[in-house]
């Protein structure tokens, strides 16, 4: 696996229905990076009954609650979800089966490899929600947001495409603002001083956000737009 994943691959045993969904549906949904990347991502969504108007990537989707919610609201979009934690992937595949969703494809390894596989300007949006925080300074270099990955986001987003980020860890919030703005190819879309404390439309709270709020931390939300 490429060098940007430092978390757990598997925790508790999977439920029978999750095991079954992983065995039967996952092979159909899984993106295989050994195959050449299609010129247009449309070909990844041949199971879907309509041609997606745009493509969205969610990195580190946890149990897939946000991904599945968004995909069910937006049949006109093609979603790619990436999560190396097997229990999270199993949960998401079960929810996709249950919701009979056909506009999601999945990748179960480090998102960096997927970003490198995608063609230029392929995506209209990238969501990175509550990434592993690595709060200790000596671990900051493990954070998913870094100069290399911001450069990757810029390459795969179309002009006007968005990188959306949420976190409850103040040092990571500041770190992200600095890394994204230092790149020079993004603008922060905030209009009011308290914008970054307001979730965007259609937000559903993720599991990590609920934990953060229970523990008294304040979430921050950023939307960065790729400049033309
Ligand atoms: C703190 S959890 C947040 C999960 C979910 N987004 C939420 O808000 O509930 C961070 C997730 O990012 C995943 N992750 C960590 N490094 C990753 C990488 N390099 N590529 C893709 N996912 C990654 C972890 O497995 C974990 O599930």
XYZ file of C-alpha atoms and ligand atoms in Angstrom:
255
model
C 0.000 0.000 0.000
C 1.198 3.531 -0.723
C 2.450 5.554 2.200
C -0.505 7.517 3.569
C -2.427 5.023 5.671
C -1.426 4.522 9.304
C -4.708 3.326 10.829
C -6.269 -0.050 11.686
C -7.263 -2.399 8.863
C -9.700 -4.519 10.878
C -11.215 -4.601 14.385
C -14.061 -6.837 15.550
C -15.440 -9.787 13.544
C -17.921 -8.835 10.832
C -21.653 -9.550 11.106
C -22.942 -12.314 8.827
C -24.808 -9.876 6.548
C -21.716 -7.667 6.239
C -19.488 -10.642 5.465
C -21.991 -11.693 2.805
C -22.150 -8.193 1.263
C -18.328 -8.038 1.161
C -18.152 -11.421 -0.527
C -20.902 -10.888 -3.082
C -21.373 -7.180 -3.847
C -17.963 -5.705 -3.022
C -16.135 -7.378 -5.953
C -18.589 -5.611 -8.308
C -18.156 -2.216 -6.678
C -14.430 -2.332 -6.075
C -12.214 -0.160 -8.271
C -9.218 -2.084 -9.556
C -6.213 0.167 -9.998
C -4.449 -2.539 -12.015
C -6.839 -1.691 -14.861
C -5.985 1.442 -16.813
C -7.955 4.438 -15.628
C -10.849 5.149 -18.013
C -10.715 8.462 -19.844
C -14.082 9.307 -18.338
C -15.313 7.986 -15.010
C -18.708 7.309 -16.621
C -17.559 3.780 -17.460
C -17.197 3.034 -13.734
C -20.947 3.527 -13.353
C -22.338 1.153 -15.948
C -24.504 -0.529 -13.261
C -26.307 2.789 -12.792
C -29.366 3.502 -14.924
C -28.241 7.026 -15.809
C -25.057 8.715 -16.884
C -23.663 10.675 -13.916
C -23.429 14.420 -14.453
C -20.378 14.735 -12.194
C -18.215 12.652 -9.867
C -17.523 12.988 -6.175
C -14.905 11.328 -3.956
C -15.183 10.771 -0.207
C -11.896 9.883 1.480
C -11.940 7.876 4.728
C -15.717 7.411 4.883
C -15.679 5.411 8.137
C -18.938 3.417 8.196
C -20.171 5.145 5.013
C -23.117 6.964 6.613
C -22.368 10.287 4.889
C -21.470 8.644 1.557
C -24.652 6.554 1.431
C -26.799 9.501 2.505
C -25.368 11.722 -0.247
C -25.566 9.029 -2.913
C -29.225 8.348 -2.136
C -30.030 12.077 -2.357
C -28.144 12.471 -5.646
C -28.790 9.735 -8.216
C -27.523 12.207 -10.853
C -23.984 11.997 -9.404
C -21.397 9.206 -9.379
C -19.760 8.643 -5.974
C -16.419 7.061 -5.244
C -15.816 6.130 -1.604
C -12.442 5.196 -0.185
C -11.888 3.439 3.166
C -9.121 0.960 4.095
C -10.762 -0.081 7.411
C -12.451 -3.383 6.540
C -15.221 -3.099 9.150
C -16.149 0.337 7.776
C -16.104 -0.958 4.199
C -18.309 -3.921 5.183
C -20.830 -1.585 6.810
C -20.941 0.642 3.746
C -21.353 -2.284 1.316
C -24.265 -3.620 3.412
C -25.936 -0.192 3.383
C -25.431 0.091 -0.388
C -27.052 -3.347 -0.850
C -29.913 -2.444 1.457
C -30.536 0.899 -0.292
C -30.114 -0.724 -3.753
C -27.773 2.120 -4.686
C -26.003 1.820 -8.016
C -24.160 5.159 -8.096
C -21.318 4.248 -5.702
C -17.936 2.634 -6.452
C -15.473 1.738 -3.722
C -11.766 1.559 -3.072
C -10.399 -0.182 0.026
C -6.802 1.043 0.166
C -4.909 4.281 0.695
C -6.690 7.144 -1.083
C -3.355 8.501 -2.324
C -3.064 5.590 -4.774
C -6.598 6.231 -6.039
C -5.914 9.952 -6.460
C -2.830 9.122 -8.537
C -4.889 6.783 -10.732
C -7.680 9.278 -11.475
C -7.471 11.414 -14.621
C -6.948 15.184 -14.462
C -10.010 17.299 -13.627
C -12.180 14.189 -13.136
C -14.000 15.243 -9.951
C -16.379 18.007 -8.968
C -15.899 17.460 -5.243
C -13.669 15.763 -2.687
C -14.876 15.285 0.905
C -12.389 14.637 3.704
C -14.473 14.466 6.882
C -12.883 14.053 10.266
C -9.605 12.598 9.001
C -7.446 10.796 11.556
C -6.257 13.767 13.615
C -2.720 12.778 14.645
C -2.755 15.426 17.376
C 0.822 14.861 18.587
C 3.250 17.132 16.809
C 5.637 14.300 15.987
C 2.781 12.600 14.074
C 1.623 15.625 12.085
C 3.517 14.317 9.049
C 1.025 11.410 8.961
C -1.936 13.720 8.371
C -3.770 13.139 5.126
C -3.652 16.825 4.350
C -0.109 17.597 3.280
C 1.479 19.491 0.405
C 1.599 16.374 -1.811
C -2.060 15.499 -1.305
C -3.228 19.089 -1.776
C -1.398 18.992 -5.106
C -3.220 15.726 -5.922
C -6.605 17.278 -5.026
C -5.832 20.196 -7.311
C -4.962 17.922 -10.229
C -8.053 15.693 -9.993
C -10.595 18.458 -9.303
C -12.039 20.298 -12.252
C -11.779 24.115 -12.177
C -14.492 25.309 -9.780
C -14.515 21.878 -8.073
C -14.530 21.765 -4.297
C -12.422 20.267 -1.566
C -14.550 20.003 1.589
C -12.977 19.357 4.962
C -14.387 18.952 8.471
C -12.536 18.395 11.727
C -12.831 19.025 15.449
C -9.084 19.271 16.049
C -8.000 22.896 16.156
C -4.392 22.241 15.177
C -5.576 20.194 12.152
C -8.051 22.893 11.142
C -5.309 25.543 11.144
C -2.914 23.131 9.457
C -5.406 22.477 6.626
C -6.162 26.138 6.073
C -2.438 26.857 5.809
C -1.604 23.921 3.510
C -4.505 24.524 1.125
C -4.014 28.283 0.873
C -0.218 27.910 0.547
C -0.801 25.798 -2.570
C -2.169 28.878 -4.328
C -4.657 27.006 -6.536
C -7.631 27.159 -4.157
C -9.808 29.863 -2.684
C -11.608 29.555 0.631
C -15.304 30.210 0.006
C -16.176 31.586 3.480
C -18.282 34.746 3.287
C -18.753 35.502 6.995
C -16.394 35.227 9.972
C -18.407 32.362 11.501
C -18.862 30.438 8.220
C -16.369 27.815 9.221
C -18.556 26.820 12.178
C -21.593 26.194 9.967
C -21.976 22.834 8.243
C -22.909 23.024 4.589
C -26.322 22.125 3.089
C -27.270 18.436 3.239
C -24.715 17.816 5.967
C -25.447 14.813 8.105
C -23.361 14.484 11.173
C -20.799 11.704 10.913
C -20.027 9.243 13.697
C -16.782 11.035 14.495
C -18.498 14.370 14.626
C -21.054 13.033 17.105
C -18.221 11.759 19.285
C -16.428 15.126 19.069
C -19.558 17.048 20.067
C -20.247 14.621 22.973
C -16.715 15.232 24.173
C -17.156 19.027 23.993
C -15.080 19.842 20.893
C -16.258 22.321 18.249
C -16.394 21.211 14.616
C -15.038 23.341 11.791
C -16.086 23.062 8.139
C -14.173 24.363 5.143
C -15.095 24.576 1.470
C -12.155 25.375 -0.818
C -12.785 25.997 -4.493
C -10.230 25.077 -7.134
C -9.361 28.204 -9.060
C -9.837 28.156 -12.836
C -11.455 9.495 12.193
S -12.100 8.448 10.969
C -13.467 9.369 10.305
C -14.466 8.526 9.588
C -15.657 9.280 8.971
N -15.221 10.192 7.935
C -16.459 10.001 10.027
O -16.421 11.256 10.040
O -17.136 9.315 10.828
C -10.917 8.591 9.693
C -11.027 7.499 8.639
O -10.070 7.741 7.611
C -9.565 6.487 7.175
N -8.239 6.730 6.549
C -7.082 6.977 7.188
N -6.073 7.099 6.319
C -6.612 6.929 5.079
C -6.078 6.925 3.764
N -4.784 7.097 3.554
N -6.914 6.710 2.720
C -8.244 6.524 2.944
N -8.811 6.511 4.175
C -8.011 6.716 5.219
C -9.507 5.649 8.447
O -9.521 4.253 8.173
C -10.747 6.115 9.185
O -11.878 5.292 8.926
